[in-house]
Every structure is written in structure tokens, then in C-alpha cells.
Amino acid sequence: MWRAALVAIGIAGSSAWGSPIYGDPPGWCTNHSDMWTARVVTNDPLVGTNPERDTFYGFHRNPGYDDWYGYFYGDFRGRAGDASGWVNLLHEDYPTHYHWNFADAGWAVHGHVKQYIAYYNWTFGGECGLGRFRGMSPPPYMADQYGYPVVDIYVDAVPPQPPRPHVSRVTADSVTFTWDPVVDVGDGAGIDYFVAGMDHYSSWLTINGGSSRLQLLSTAEPRTITQTGMSPVDTACVHVQAFDRVQNATAEQVACSRALATPPMPRWSDLAPRVAANPGMVGLVGLDSWFWLDPAPRPLTIHELDRGTDYAITASPLSAAWDFGDGAAMSLEGPDGYGRSYPLRSPVTHVYEAHNQAGYLVLASVRYEVTWSAEIGGQRVGPYPMGTFTQTAIPLRYAVEQAQPELLHIS
């Protein structure tokens, strides 16, 4: 849809007239001219408004002038041979009101043109003291009071740069999108280049290819927009359009994403420690035996690639449970539950009350908490809980003997 605005601007300035860049009409007379300069801003390169009528008829409803003339400078492109110059627009038979615009001649305006409007008038020719009817020495053309262009026409028919929406955050049940700001792209070239400027963005969400526009909003700046309550099979898409001040709009720019599904649980075979003890080979009845897990449990992260997403899955030890093989057991939270290797004193100790040459089977298991995170668009999101699991340690067959007295010295 073409948009246009006509703005009348009150005259102010010196008696100097004409355009220092483009030149001036070939003649002028201000005795009976009280037209204002005007500014037309549109996205219609054919300029479907009638600026000369809007400016002149605003003051003279029935002017009764004979010939209308125009003088054009700037970036317009029409039929072969068209060029800036003094153009006879039409002949008006009073009181019929005619009009003229660029569309009538099939011209397209690009960026900016200046349009001088003048009138060949036999009635006021003598009052101006110049020329006569159909005379050109010089003709009594009437421009605006100070010789400024009656109409400045600015056309921007080019939409802004297309925005590029992207995923800024993904969770197990939501997706968040945003986009970077863009600038408007103008029309025309050189000194006639004109850019209307950015106006607003229109953005909304769709779910699973549906037609409903969710969270539809117009904003002056980019925004973040989040779809929550998603399942792993849902797909959310953000749609963004950029509009300039004359409402040129980009095509819909779309980015889509699913919520992150929980990745499959890895096999944690590398986490299995072995049970170690001191005394090392044989324990003694009635004396403390120290136990620990070797190596000591620690957090471990495994990376997996699932459906193009890099997942980081981390198992962190929480506690350990011990079974000493003689009916006794214990559980400890945190690092104390994993014992400490000799020569440090271990928090995990046990006193055996009877010997066992075949050995007691000492068992231990470690409970781990598992979380996952994912990398989306260069940003790591998470962690999110994934549950717990228990890893069994490699058991120890621990022989225990009765301590025997030994005579070391007889005096």
C-alpha cells in the first residue's frame, strides 16, 4: 500500500530564490503568487498525489489561469528522452480544474526531486511588467514568493534491511528468540538519495506450523519473545517484519526451534572405583581397618551430540554406602563417604570381631546426581536435572586374622 504525506511549510527566508544545486526556472513573477512550499513524502515512485493542486488551490479555488508549467530537477526516470527541464503540463480552461502528477506521465521518482510550479498568465502579465501572452521575453511565470521549489518530493520505495531473528535461549520447556536492529535502505542516488528511516518492527510466534499469531506486537526496537510450556515435540517459530516510516515492509523473516529434549543417559563405566584398605593384605581382629575408594569419586562430564545439539552431561557424586561383609554397614554424605587414602586417616573405618581367612567381601556404592546443559547459538544453557544413579565399586575380598602375641625379648 502506498503511503504519502503532504506537509505545507510556511515561507521564511531572504529574497534569494531558486536552487543553488539544480538551477532556477527561466522566469518568475511574485506579484500575484502566494503559494507555499510543500513537502511530499511517499513510498510511491509514481507519486500519486497532486502536489501542484494541493499547494495552489489551497489559496485560489478558481484561479482561472491559462497554462501550467513545471520545472523538475532530481532523480526521476520515465520514458526514453525524459529529462529535467521546463515542461508544459497542460492548458486549463477556466473554471475546469485539471491536475498533473508524475503518474500521469509514467515517471518514477527515486529519492528526491524538486518540482517548480509556474503559471503563464496573460491577465497579470502587464502587472509584472514582463512579456505578453505567448511571449517569451521573458514570460511572466509565477513561482513561489521566494523562488523556492513549490514542491519537494521525497520517495523511499525500498524496505529496510531484513531482520535476522535467532534463538537466544532454549530450555527443556521453552524457547526464546530475539533479533538485532536493522537500518532503513533509502532510494535514489547521489544528492537525490533519500531514506525515510526506521519506524517499527512487527513480531509474533507460531506453534507447530499453526496460523494463529501468538504474542503479536509492534515495537520500536527489537525485543525478546519467549514461548513457554513446550514439549520436546513442539516447534516454535518467530516471525519478524521491519517497517520504515513510509511503511515499506520486509518479507517475514522466520527462525524456528524446538525445546531441548533430555538427552539419553550415558553409560558411566569410567566411574567405577575399587575398594582399598589399610592394613593392605590382611586385617586384624579387634583393630581398626581403614577403607577408601580409589580413585576418589569426582564430577565427570561427558559430551554427546544429539540431533545436532551439543549436550554436556555431568555426574556429580553425592554419597557412598558401605557393606563390610560381616553384617555391618554405613552411609556417609559427601567426600567423607569416599574415605581417604593411606597415610591419611580415613573417615570410613571398621573393627572386625572375628577372623576370616577366606576374607570378608567389602562392598561400596556411590550415588551420583546427573545434570545436563546444551550449547545453542554459541551460548550454554542449563544445567537441568536429569536424575540420579548408583555406581557400584569394584569389591575387595578382605582377609582378617587373629592377632598373635610375639615374644620380642627375654632378659
Short mmCIF file of C-alpha atoms in Angstrom, two decimals:
data_model
loop_
_atom_site.label_atom_id
_atom_site.label_comp_id
_atom_site.label_asym_id
_atom_site.label_seq_id
_atom_site.Cartn_x
_atom_site.Cartn_y
_atom_site.Cartn_z
CA MET A 1 0.00 0.00 0.00
CA TRP A 2 1.37 3.39 -0.99
CA ARG A 3 1.69 5.90 1.79
CA ALA A 4 2.05 9.62 1.27
CA ALA A 5 2.07 12.76 3.33
CA LEU A 6 1.81 16.36 2.18
CA VAL A 7 3.20 18.94 4.57
CA ALA A 8 2.79 22.68 3.96
CA ILE A 9 5.75 24.71 5.17
CA GLY A 10 5.41 28.43 5.82
CA ILE A 11 7.73 30.60 3.81
CA ALA A 12 10.64 32.17 5.57
CA GLY A 13 13.85 33.37 4.10
CA SER A 14 15.55 36.05 2.13
CA SER A 15 14.64 37.29 -1.30
CA ALA A 16 17.18 34.98 -2.86
CA TRP A 17 15.35 32.40 -4.88
CA GLY A 18 15.97 29.21 -6.73
CA SER A 19 18.05 26.14 -6.03
CA PRO A 20 21.82 26.56 -5.70
CA ILE A 21 22.22 22.90 -6.68
CA TYR A 22 19.77 22.46 -9.53
CA GLY A 23 19.33 25.94 -11.02
CA ASP A 24 16.21 28.05 -11.42
CA PRO A 25 13.14 28.31 -13.63
CA PRO A 26 13.70 30.62 -16.60
CA GLY A 27 11.34 33.34 -15.38
CA TRP A 28 9.30 34.40 -12.40
CA CYS A 29 6.89 36.97 -11.09
CA THR A 30 5.74 37.23 -7.48
CA ASN A 31 3.15 39.99 -7.68
CA HIS A 32 0.20 37.61 -7.53
CA SER A 33 1.78 34.43 -6.10
CA ASP A 34 1.22 33.43 -2.52
CA MET A 35 1.86 29.71 -2.79
CA TRP A 36 3.76 27.98 -0.03
CA THR A 37 6.47 25.44 -0.43
CA ALA A 38 5.33 21.90 0.29
CA ARG A 39 6.94 18.60 1.08
CA VAL A 40 5.62 15.28 -0.17
CA VAL A 41 6.99 12.11 1.42
CA THR A 42 5.78 8.84 -0.03
CA ASN A 43 6.73 5.30 -0.95
CA ASP A 44 5.01 5.62 -4.33
CA PRO A 45 7.60 6.20 -7.08
CA LEU A 46 4.78 7.36 -9.37
CA VAL A 47 3.75 9.98 -6.78
CA GLY A 48 0.01 9.59 -6.97
CA THR A 49 -0.61 12.86 -5.15
CA ASN A 50 -1.25 16.15 -6.95
CA PRO A 51 1.21 18.45 -5.22
CA GLU A 52 0.73 21.43 -7.54
CA ARG A 53 -3.00 21.39 -6.93
CA ASP A 54 -2.60 20.87 -3.19
CA THR A 55 -0.35 23.90 -2.97
CA PHE A 56 -2.04 26.31 -5.36
CA TYR A 57 -5.72 25.51 -4.98
CA GLY A 58 -5.34 25.81 -1.25
CA PHE A 59 -5.24 29.57 -1.88
CA HIS A 60 -7.03 30.03 -5.21
CA ARG A 61 -10.01 27.76 -5.56
CA ASN A 62 -10.78 29.03 -9.07
CA PRO A 63 -7.59 30.65 -10.33
CA GLY A 64 -8.61 30.80 -13.96
CA TYR A 65 -5.04 30.70 -15.22
CA ASP A 66 -4.26 29.51 -18.69
CA ASP A 67 -1.10 27.44 -18.88
CA TRP A 68 0.64 25.49 -16.13
CA TYR A 69 4.33 24.84 -16.34
CA GLY A 70 6.69 22.74 -14.30
CA TYR A 71 10.43 22.60 -13.87
CA PHE A 72 11.90 19.37 -12.49
CA TYR A 73 15.28 18.52 -11.07
CA GLY A 74 16.37 15.33 -9.41
CA ASP A 75 16.28 11.58 -9.80
CA PHE A 76 13.21 10.65 -11.84
CA ARG A 77 13.11 8.07 -14.60
CA GLY A 78 10.38 7.77 -17.18
CA ARG A 79 10.12 7.22 -20.88
CA ALA A 80 13.08 7.43 -23.20
CA GLY A 81 14.20 11.02 -23.59
CA ASP A 82 12.68 12.26 -20.36
CA ALA A 83 14.90 14.77 -18.66
CA SER A 84 14.80 17.60 -16.23
CA GLY A 85 13.52 20.72 -17.91
CA TRP A 86 10.80 23.22 -18.46
CA VAL A 87 7.66 21.22 -19.26
CA ASN A 88 4.23 22.42 -20.38
CA LEU A 89 1.98 20.34 -18.16
CA LEU A 90 -1.45 21.24 -19.54
CA HIS A 91 -3.75 24.01 -20.62
CA GLU A 92 -6.55 24.85 -18.22
CA ASP A 93 -9.90 26.10 -19.42
CA TYR A 94 -11.44 28.07 -16.58
CA PRO A 95 -13.31 27.06 -14.45
CA THR A 96 -12.37 23.41 -15.09
CA HIS A 97 -9.71 22.21 -12.65
CA TYR A 98 -7.12 19.88 -14.04
CA HIS A 99 -4.28 18.18 -12.31
CA TRP A 100 -0.94 16.70 -13.13
CA ASN A 101 1.40 14.34 -11.34
CA PHE A 102 4.27 12.03 -12.11
CA ALA A 103 1.97 9.07 -12.58
CA ASP A 104 0.22 10.81 -15.49
CA ALA A 105 3.46 10.85 -17.46
CA GLY A 106 4.58 7.42 -16.30
CA TRP A 107 7.56 8.85 -14.49
CA ALA A 108 9.06 7.18 -11.44
CA VAL A 109 10.67 9.30 -8.75
CA HIS A 110 13.70 7.89 -6.98
CA GLY A 111 14.81 9.52 -3.79
CA HIS A 112 14.28 13.25 -4.24
CA VAL A 113 13.12 15.64 -6.94
CA LYS A 114 12.35 19.35 -6.88
CA GLN A 115 9.27 20.50 -8.72
CA TYR A 116 8.83 24.18 -9.56
CA ILE A 117 5.29 25.12 -10.48
CA ALA A 118 4.69 28.25 -12.55
CA TYR A 119 1.78 29.71 -14.46
CA TYR A 120 1.73 31.55 -17.76
CA ASN A 121 -0.92 34.19 -17.16
CA TRP A 122 -1.95 36.81 -19.68
CA THR A 123 -4.12 38.70 -17.18
CA PHE A 124 -1.26 39.58 -14.84
CA GLY A 125 1.43 39.74 -17.46
CA GLY A 126 1.31 43.53 -17.68
CA GLU A 127 1.29 43.92 -13.94
CA CYS A 128 4.54 42.04 -13.73
CA GLY A 129 5.83 44.34 -16.41
CA LEU A 130 7.27 41.48 -18.41
CA GLY A 131 6.25 39.74 -21.58
CA ARG A 132 2.87 39.24 -23.13
CA PHE A 133 0.55 36.39 -23.93
CA ARG A 134 2.55 33.60 -25.54
CA GLY A 135 5.58 35.82 -25.33
CA MET A 136 8.93 34.55 -24.04
CA SER A 137 10.95 37.71 -23.38
CA PRO A 138 10.77 36.79 -20.55
CA PRO A 139 7.39 35.19 -19.86
CA PRO A 140 5.60 36.21 -16.69
CA TYR A 141 5.88 32.88 -14.97
CA MET A 142 4.89 32.91 -11.34
CA ALA A 143 6.90 30.80 -8.95
CA ASP A 144 6.51 30.88 -5.20
CA GLN A 145 7.27 34.10 -3.36
CA TYR A 146 10.98 33.47 -2.81
CA GLY A 147 11.60 31.28 -5.82
CA TYR A 148 11.90 28.11 -3.75
CA PRO A 149 10.55 24.91 -5.28
CA VAL A 150 6.83 24.74 -4.72
CA VAL A 151 7.15 21.02 -4.03
CA ASP A 152 9.96 18.87 -2.69
CA ILE A 153 9.10 15.25 -3.40
CA TYR A 154 10.83 12.55 -1.39
CA VAL A 155 10.30 8.93 -2.34
CA ASP A 156 11.54 5.87 -0.49
CA ALA A 157 10.10 2.74 -2.07
CA VAL A 158 12.73 0.37 -0.67
CA PRO A 159 12.13 -1.64 2.52
CA PRO A 160 14.63 -1.73 5.40
CA GLN A 161 17.29 -4.36 5.75
CA PRO A 162 15.68 -7.69 6.64
CA PRO A 163 15.99 -8.52 10.35
CA ARG A 164 17.63 -11.81 11.24
CA PRO A 165 15.80 -13.49 14.13
CA HIS A 166 17.68 -16.12 16.10
CA VAL A 167 17.38 -18.30 19.17
CA SER A 168 18.79 -16.61 22.26
CA ARG A 169 17.83 -19.21 24.87
CA VAL A 170 16.39 -22.72 24.98
CA THR A 171 15.29 -24.73 28.00
CA ALA A 172 13.62 -28.09 28.42
CA ASP A 173 10.19 -26.45 28.03
CA SER A 174 10.73 -23.04 26.41
CA VAL A 175 12.37 -21.21 23.51
CA THR A 176 13.37 -17.53 23.47
CA PHE A 177 14.02 -15.54 20.28
CA THR A 178 15.38 -12.08 19.52
CA TRP A 179 16.95 -10.17 16.63
CA ASP A 180 19.44 -7.37 16.08
CA PRO A 181 18.37 -3.88 15.00
CA VAL A 182 18.43 -3.03 11.29
CA VAL A 183 18.54 0.25 9.37
CA ASP A 184 16.33 1.53 6.59
CA VAL A 185 17.50 1.38 2.98
CA GLY A 186 16.84 4.55 1.00
CA ASP A 187 16.01 5.29 -2.60
CA GLY A 188 17.70 7.33 -5.32
CA ALA A 189 21.35 8.17 -5.80
CA GLY A 190 23.87 10.90 -5.13
CA ILE A 191 22.46 14.19 -3.87
CA ASP A 192 18.96 12.83 -4.50
CA TYR A 193 19.34 9.88 -2.17
CA PHE A 194 16.56 9.83 0.44
CA VAL A 195 15.95 7.44 3.30
CA ALA A 196 12.73 7.64 5.29
CA GLY A 197 14.20 5.94 8.37
CA MET A 198 13.12 3.04 10.55
CA ASP A 199 9.67 3.07 12.13
CA HIS A 200 8.88 -0.21 13.90
CA TYR A 201 9.09 -4.00 13.97
CA SER A 202 6.13 -6.36 13.96
CA SER A 203 6.76 -9.76 15.55
CA TRP A 204 4.77 -12.81 16.61
CA LEU A 205 5.06 -16.54 17.31
CA THR A 206 3.51 -19.60 15.74
CA ILE A 207 3.45 -23.14 17.16
CA ASN A 208 3.77 -26.33 15.12
CA GLY A 209 3.06 -24.56 11.84
CA GLY A 210 -0.26 -23.12 13.01
CA SER A 211 -1.76 -19.91 11.65
CA SER A 212 -2.51 -18.24 14.99
CA ARG A 213 -0.28 -15.23 15.63
CA LEU A 214 0.75 -15.50 19.27
CA GLN A 215 2.15 -12.52 21.22
CA LEU A 216 1.70 -10.22 18.20
CA LEU A 217 3.23 -6.83 18.97
CA SER A 218 4.68 -3.75 17.24
CA THR A 219 7.81 -2.35 18.88
CA ALA A 220 10.20 0.46 18.07
CA GLU A 221 13.19 -1.71 18.99
CA PRO A 222 13.99 -5.44 18.81
CA ARG A 223 12.51 -7.45 21.68
CA THR A 224 12.90 -10.89 23.22
CA ILE A 225 9.91 -13.17 22.85
CA THR A 226 9.51 -16.48 24.69
CA GLN A 227 7.23 -19.46 24.19
CA THR A 228 6.83 -21.50 27.38
CA GLY A 229 5.11 -24.77 28.23
CA MET A 230 6.60 -26.62 25.27
CA SER A 231 7.08 -30.34 24.96
CA PRO A 232 10.10 -31.84 23.16
CA VAL A 233 7.95 -32.46 20.05
CA ASP A 234 6.72 -28.84 19.77
CA THR A 235 8.31 -26.39 17.33
CA ALA A 236 8.05 -22.63 17.93
CA CYS A 237 8.75 -20.09 15.17
CA VAL A 238 9.25 -16.34 15.48
CA HIS A 239 8.16 -14.10 12.59
CA VAL A 240 9.60 -10.58 12.24
CA GLN A 241 8.97 -7.74 9.79
CA ALA A 242 10.70 -4.36 9.72
CA PHE A 243 8.80 -1.23 8.60
CA ASP A 244 10.17 2.17 7.64
CA ARG A 245 8.37 5.49 8.15
CA VAL A 246 6.50 5.26 4.87
CA GLN A 247 5.53 1.67 5.71
CA ASN A 248 7.75 -0.21 3.30
CA ALA A 249 7.95 -3.63 4.91
CA THR A 250 10.36 -6.52 4.63
CA ALA A 251 9.15 -10.03 3.98
CA GLU A 252 8.53 -12.12 7.06
CA GLN A 253 11.81 -13.34 8.48
CA VAL A 254 11.44 -16.63 10.35
CA ALA A 255 13.51 -18.62 12.84
CA CYS A 256 12.32 -21.86 14.45
CA SER A 257 13.41 -24.10 17.30
CA ARG A 258 12.22 -26.93 19.49
CA ALA A 259 12.57 -27.05 23.23
CA LEU A 260 15.52 -29.13 24.33
CA ALA A 261 14.74 -32.77 24.95
CA THR A 262 16.55 -34.53 27.80
CA PRO A 263 19.50 -36.38 26.24
CA PRO A 264 19.91 -40.14 26.73
CA MET A 265 21.70 -41.24 29.90
CA PRO A 266 25.31 -42.24 29.16
CA ARG A 267 26.98 -45.41 30.38
CA TRP A 268 29.18 -44.36 33.27
CA SER A 269 31.65 -47.28 33.20
CA ASP A 270 34.58 -44.92 33.80
CA LEU A 271 33.18 -44.02 37.21
CA ALA A 272 33.66 -47.43 38.85
CA PRO A 273 36.39 -47.14 41.56
CA ARG A 274 37.81 -50.03 43.57
CA VAL A 275 37.67 -50.59 47.33
CA ALA A 276 41.06 -50.19 49.03
CA ALA A 277 42.06 -50.87 52.67
CA ASN A 278 44.79 -50.44 55.28
CA PRO A 279 46.20 -52.74 56.57
CA GLY A 280 46.53 -53.74 52.99
CA MET A 281 46.68 -57.51 52.64
CA VAL A 282 45.29 -58.79 55.93
CA GLY A 283 43.22 -57.08 58.58
CA LEU A 284 43.48 -57.85 62.29
CA VAL A 285 40.68 -58.77 64.64
CA GLY A 286 39.93 -56.03 67.15
CA LEU A 287 41.83 -53.30 65.34
CA ASP A 288 40.57 -50.52 63.04
CA SER A 289 40.68 -51.17 59.32
CA TRP A 290 40.58 -48.07 57.12
CA PHE A 291 38.76 -48.13 53.78
CA TRP A 292 38.51 -45.75 50.83
CA LEU A 293 37.59 -45.66 47.17
CA ASP A 294 40.38 -45.47 44.62
CA PRO A 295 40.23 -43.22 42.69
CA ALA A 296 38.12 -40.91 44.79
CA PRO A 297 34.78 -40.11 43.11
CA ARG A 298 34.70 -36.70 41.40
CA PRO A 299 32.42 -34.89 38.93
CA LEU A 300 32.70 -36.17 35.38
CA THR A 301 31.29 -34.53 32.22
CA ILE A 302 30.54 -36.38 29.00
CA HIS A 303 29.67 -34.60 25.72
CA GLU A 304 27.09 -36.10 23.39
CA LEU A 305 25.78 -34.86 20.03
CA ASP A 306 22.06 -35.47 19.66
CA ARG A 307 20.01 -34.11 16.71
CA GLY A 308 22.69 -31.54 16.02
CA THR A 309 22.82 -30.21 19.59
CA ASP A 310 25.93 -30.48 21.77
CA TYR A 311 24.90 -31.75 25.20
CA ALA A 312 27.16 -31.71 28.26
CA ILE A 313 26.05 -34.34 30.79
CA THR A 314 27.65 -34.13 34.23
CA ALA A 315 27.57 -36.74 37.00
CA SER A 316 28.46 -35.39 40.48
CA PRO A 317 28.98 -37.73 43.47
CA LEU A 318 26.66 -37.21 46.44
CA SER A 319 27.20 -40.05 48.94
CA ALA A 320 28.52 -43.56 49.43
CA ALA A 321 27.15 -46.70 51.08
CA TRP A 322 29.41 -49.38 52.59
CA ASP A 323 28.88 -53.06 53.40
CA PHE A 324 31.82 -54.57 55.34
CA GLY A 325 30.84 -58.19 54.74
CA ASP A 326 30.22 -59.15 58.39
CA GLY A 327 26.72 -57.65 58.63
CA ALA A 328 27.90 -54.13 59.42
CA ALA A 329 27.14 -51.22 57.08
CA MET A 330 27.37 -47.43 56.97
CA SER A 331 26.45 -44.49 54.73
CA LEU A 332 28.13 -41.11 54.57
CA GLU A 333 27.31 -37.95 52.59
CA GLY A 334 29.88 -36.02 50.60
CA PRO A 335 33.64 -36.58 50.40
CA ASP A 336 33.81 -38.30 53.82
CA GLY A 337 31.77 -41.14 52.36
CA TYR A 338 34.52 -41.96 49.87
CA GLY A 339 37.24 -42.33 52.53
CA ARG A 340 40.80 -41.06 52.34
CA SER A 341 43.78 -42.97 51.07
CA TYR A 342 46.60 -44.03 53.44
CA PRO A 343 48.56 -42.48 55.17
CA LEU A 344 45.67 -40.06 55.83
CA ARG A 345 43.19 -41.25 58.41
CA SER A 346 40.04 -42.33 56.62
CA PRO A 347 36.56 -41.48 57.95
CA VAL A 348 35.47 -44.93 56.76
CA THR A 349 36.67 -47.40 59.44
CA HIS A 350 35.52 -50.77 60.74
CA VAL A 351 36.61 -53.18 63.51
CA TYR A 352 36.20 -56.89 62.76
CA GLU A 353 35.38 -59.11 65.75
CA ALA A 354 36.25 -62.46 64.16
CA HIS A 355 38.87 -63.74 61.83
CA ASN A 356 38.07 -64.91 58.31
CA GLN A 357 40.89 -66.40 56.32
CA ALA A 358 38.79 -66.59 53.15
CA GLY A 359 38.14 -62.87 53.56
CA TYR A 360 35.13 -60.64 54.06
CA LEU A 361 33.62 -59.22 50.84
CA VAL A 362 33.69 -55.42 51.30
CA LEU A 363 31.19 -53.65 49.03
CA ALA A 364 30.70 -49.95 48.29
CA SER A 365 28.42 -47.95 46.02
CA VAL A 366 28.35 -44.24 45.13
CA ARG A 367 25.17 -42.26 44.41
CA TYR A 368 25.54 -39.62 41.67
CA GLU A 369 23.37 -36.66 40.68
CA VAL A 370 23.17 -36.08 36.91
CA THR A 371 22.56 -32.72 35.18
CA TRP A 372 22.68 -31.66 31.55
CA SER A 373 23.26 -28.47 29.59
CA ALA A 374 23.33 -27.65 25.89
CA GLU A 375 25.05 -25.17 23.60
CA ILE A 376 22.65 -23.12 21.45
CA GLY A 377 23.94 -20.40 19.16
CA GLY A 378 27.25 -20.21 20.99
CA GLN A 379 25.53 -19.88 24.38
CA ARG A 380 25.44 -22.61 27.03
CA VAL A 381 22.00 -23.12 28.60
CA GLY A 382 21.32 -25.16 31.72
CA PRO A 383 22.10 -27.07 33.80
CA TYR A 384 18.85 -29.03 34.11
CA PRO A 385 18.28 -32.04 36.40
CA MET A 386 18.42 -35.46 34.81
CA GLY A 387 18.04 -37.73 37.86
CA THR A 388 20.40 -39.88 39.93
CA PHE A 389 22.09 -43.23 39.57
CA THR A 390 24.19 -45.53 41.74
CA GLN A 391 27.60 -46.78 40.64
CA THR A 392 28.91 -49.98 42.28
CA ALA A 393 32.60 -50.05 43.18
CA ILE A 394 34.88 -52.99 42.46
CA PRO A 395 34.66 -55.01 45.73
CA LEU A 396 37.55 -56.10 47.94
CA ARG A 397 37.97 -59.61 49.43
CA TYR A 398 39.50 -58.69 52.79
CA ALA A 399 41.07 -61.42 54.92
CA VAL A 400 41.09 -60.86 58.70
CA GLU A 401 43.31 -62.81 61.12
CA GLN A 402 43.58 -63.10 64.84
CA ALA A 403 46.46 -61.07 66.20
CA GLN A 404 49.13 -63.42 67.72
CA PRO A 405 51.36 -62.41 70.67
CA GLU A 406 55.04 -62.44 69.81
CA LEU A 407 57.93 -62.59 72.31
CA LEU A 408 60.40 -59.98 71.23
CA HIS A 409 62.99 -60.16 74.10
CA ILE A 410 63.82 -62.18 77.24
CA SER A 411 66.12 -60.59 79.74
#
